[in-house]
Amino acid sequence: LLRQTLDRKYAFGAVLAIVGNLILLSLGKFAFGLGELCVLAATIMWAFEWTFTKKFLEGEDAIDGDVLAFGRFGCGIATMAVILALTGRLGTALAFSADEITWSLVAGGLLFLFATFWYRSLKHTTPANATAILALAGPITTLLNFAFLSKMPGIYEIAGLGLIAIGMVVAVGIARFAGAFSYAREVVKSQAQV
């Protein structure tokens, strides 16, 4: 798609991650229904969006990732406002309490930071590599739960999350992971000095 290719290493890593996810899904009573179909559709649309967006971030006429993030959020806010207005729920959204507004701003701010960093990262890597690194969110969240909430993962969770982590490292490559973390550390240091 748009000259993005997958090599065998990436395919093997993806298979490991899929097996890891299947192990995690087997822990609960997973059933494929309307909700799961919507998630699958959203995932496919995101894959097209990210691959297509990569083209806007390259070349002489490249658009800055921050501009894309602002545009995406602007379009998202406008779309949500129109949907709320068409369904007669705009008044409900405008009548939020102070706590609801605060938490909406916190969640929206975190989501905006994610989108900003996501578009910045797409400028420097392929959508496949960025997605592989993003897939580490599950194992990292589990480690944070253990570290801060003392919530010990079970053996199946450890196996599933471990396969996801190993699969993504295989897909992207250890050298690229190390390079990504080194680059992130330098960005954080440079932002702290400003």
XYZ file of C-alpha atoms in Angstrom:
194
model
C 0.000 0.000 0.000
C 1.583 3.269 -1.149
C 4.915 1.428 -1.556
C 5.034 0.218 2.051
C 6.422 -3.305 2.155
C 6.596 -5.947 4.850
C 9.586 -8.253 5.069
C 9.757 -11.751 6.569
C 11.170 -10.472 9.847
C 8.215 -8.144 10.293
C 5.731 -10.867 9.300
C 7.269 -13.281 11.864
C 7.118 -10.600 14.556
C 3.489 -9.881 13.684
C 2.619 -13.589 13.972
C 4.222 -13.717 17.436
C 2.227 -10.640 18.496
C -1.014 -12.104 17.138
C -0.410 -15.349 19.054
C 0.281 -13.269 22.176
C -2.990 -11.406 21.683
C -4.862 -14.678 21.156
C -3.480 -15.940 24.470
C -4.669 -12.751 26.178
C -8.077 -12.977 24.512
C -8.482 -16.581 25.617
C -8.256 -15.430 29.262
C -11.675 -13.830 29.003
C -14.754 -15.009 27.230
C -13.959 -13.432 23.889
C -16.727 -13.374 21.327
C -16.636 -11.576 18.001
C -19.609 -9.222 17.912
C -20.547 -5.747 16.732
C -18.106 -4.022 19.104
C -15.189 -6.126 17.907
C -16.218 -5.570 14.285
C -16.171 -1.795 14.895
C -12.687 -2.044 16.452
C -11.482 -4.074 13.467
C -12.947 -1.510 11.044
C -11.318 1.348 12.987
C -7.980 -0.485 12.938
C -8.150 -0.935 9.174
C -9.068 2.743 8.700
C -6.187 3.806 10.950
C -3.781 1.650 8.935
C -4.860 3.435 5.743
C -4.726 6.820 7.462
C -1.239 6.318 8.881
C 0.151 4.973 5.623
C -1.458 7.815 3.675
C -0.347 10.409 6.243
C 3.259 9.263 5.904
C 3.197 10.607 2.330
C 2.307 14.092 3.625
C 5.278 14.042 5.989
C 7.875 13.323 3.275
C 9.488 15.303 0.492
C 9.913 18.971 -0.293
C 6.253 19.835 0.291
C 6.101 17.977 3.622
C 3.560 19.099 6.181
C 4.734 19.454 9.773
C 3.499 16.672 12.074
C 2.197 19.225 14.585
C 0.026 20.803 11.875
C -1.410 17.378 11.060
C -2.133 16.725 14.749
C -3.921 20.088 15.112
C -5.865 19.414 11.912
C -6.891 15.957 13.044
C -8.080 17.264 16.386
C -9.852 20.211 14.797
C -11.706 17.904 12.410
C -12.468 15.495 15.264
C -13.896 18.217 17.495
C -15.984 19.628 14.649
C -17.290 16.162 13.736
C -18.194 15.384 17.352
C -19.989 18.726 17.688
C -22.011 18.074 14.519
C -22.938 14.533 15.653
C -23.944 15.805 19.105
C -26.021 18.568 17.520
C -27.723 16.191 15.057
C -28.589 13.727 17.823
C -29.816 16.461 20.167
C -27.114 15.842 22.758
C -25.093 19.029 22.395
C -26.819 20.497 25.461
C -25.685 17.535 27.550
C -22.069 18.084 26.537
C -22.316 21.792 27.311
C -23.748 21.077 30.790
C -20.722 19.146 32.075
C -19.729 19.668 35.703
C -16.341 21.149 36.627
C -14.977 17.660 37.375
C -16.189 16.308 34.029
C -14.647 19.260 32.187
C -11.357 18.823 34.065
C -11.130 15.112 33.263
C -12.165 15.731 29.653
C -9.351 18.270 29.323
C -6.842 15.902 30.946
C -7.856 12.997 28.697
C -8.006 15.241 25.631
C -4.604 16.705 26.455
C -3.044 13.266 26.754
C -4.662 12.194 23.502
C -3.397 15.358 21.812
C 0.148 14.672 23.063
C -0.121 11.120 21.731
C -1.273 12.370 18.305
C 1.474 15.003 18.195
C 4.219 12.509 19.027
C 2.666 9.954 16.686
C 2.775 12.266 13.670
C 6.293 13.383 14.586
C 7.411 9.746 14.762
C 5.867 8.894 11.381
C 8.196 11.442 9.811
C 11.208 9.404 10.967
C 10.046 5.791 10.509
C 7.581 3.621 8.635
C 3.970 3.178 9.784
C 4.735 -0.522 10.377
C 7.627 0.265 12.732
C 5.678 2.968 14.568
C 2.753 0.573 15.034
C 5.073 -2.163 16.270
C 6.517 0.146 18.898
C 3.005 1.287 19.847
C 2.032 -2.365 20.376
C 4.361 -2.396 23.373
C 1.760 -0.339 25.259
C 0.168 -3.528 26.642
C 3.345 -4.979 28.160
C 4.390 -1.549 29.467
C 0.966 -0.972 31.056
C 1.172 -4.379 32.732
C 4.613 -3.534 34.135
C 3.315 -0.187 35.424
C 0.325 -1.917 37.042
C 2.714 -4.268 38.784
C 5.105 -1.484 39.818
C 2.543 1.014 41.093
C -0.557 -1.026 41.928
C 1.132 -4.285 42.961
C -1.157 -6.096 40.506
C 0.716 -9.268 39.676
C 0.019 -10.590 36.166
C -0.825 -14.269 35.775
C 1.265 -16.753 33.812
C -0.968 -16.491 30.720
C -0.800 -12.693 30.812
C 2.975 -12.830 31.095
C 3.164 -15.311 28.191
C 0.807 -13.285 25.973
C 2.408 -9.930 26.727
C 5.875 -11.449 26.405
C 5.056 -12.776 22.928
C 3.734 -9.344 21.929
C 6.920 -7.657 23.157
C 9.216 -10.227 21.524
C 7.224 -10.057 18.291
C 7.505 -6.294 18.087
C 11.230 -6.322 18.849
C 11.702 -8.971 16.146
C 9.602 -6.931 13.696
C 11.404 -3.646 14.211
C 14.805 -5.017 15.146
C 16.810 -4.578 18.315
C 19.072 -1.929 16.771
C 16.094 0.190 15.703
C 14.493 -0.127 19.144
C 17.711 0.999 20.785
C 17.968 3.863 18.296
C 14.358 4.900 18.937
C 14.894 5.014 22.693
C 18.166 6.950 22.269
C 16.407 9.442 19.998
C 13.519 9.811 22.466
C 15.964 10.429 25.303
C 17.691 13.167 23.283
C 14.349 14.798 22.435
C 13.338 14.796 26.113
C 16.722 16.299 27.108
C 16.463 19.017 24.451
C 12.889 19.876 25.493
C 13.924 20.025 29.167
C 16.655 22.545 28.354
C 14.237 24.893 26.574
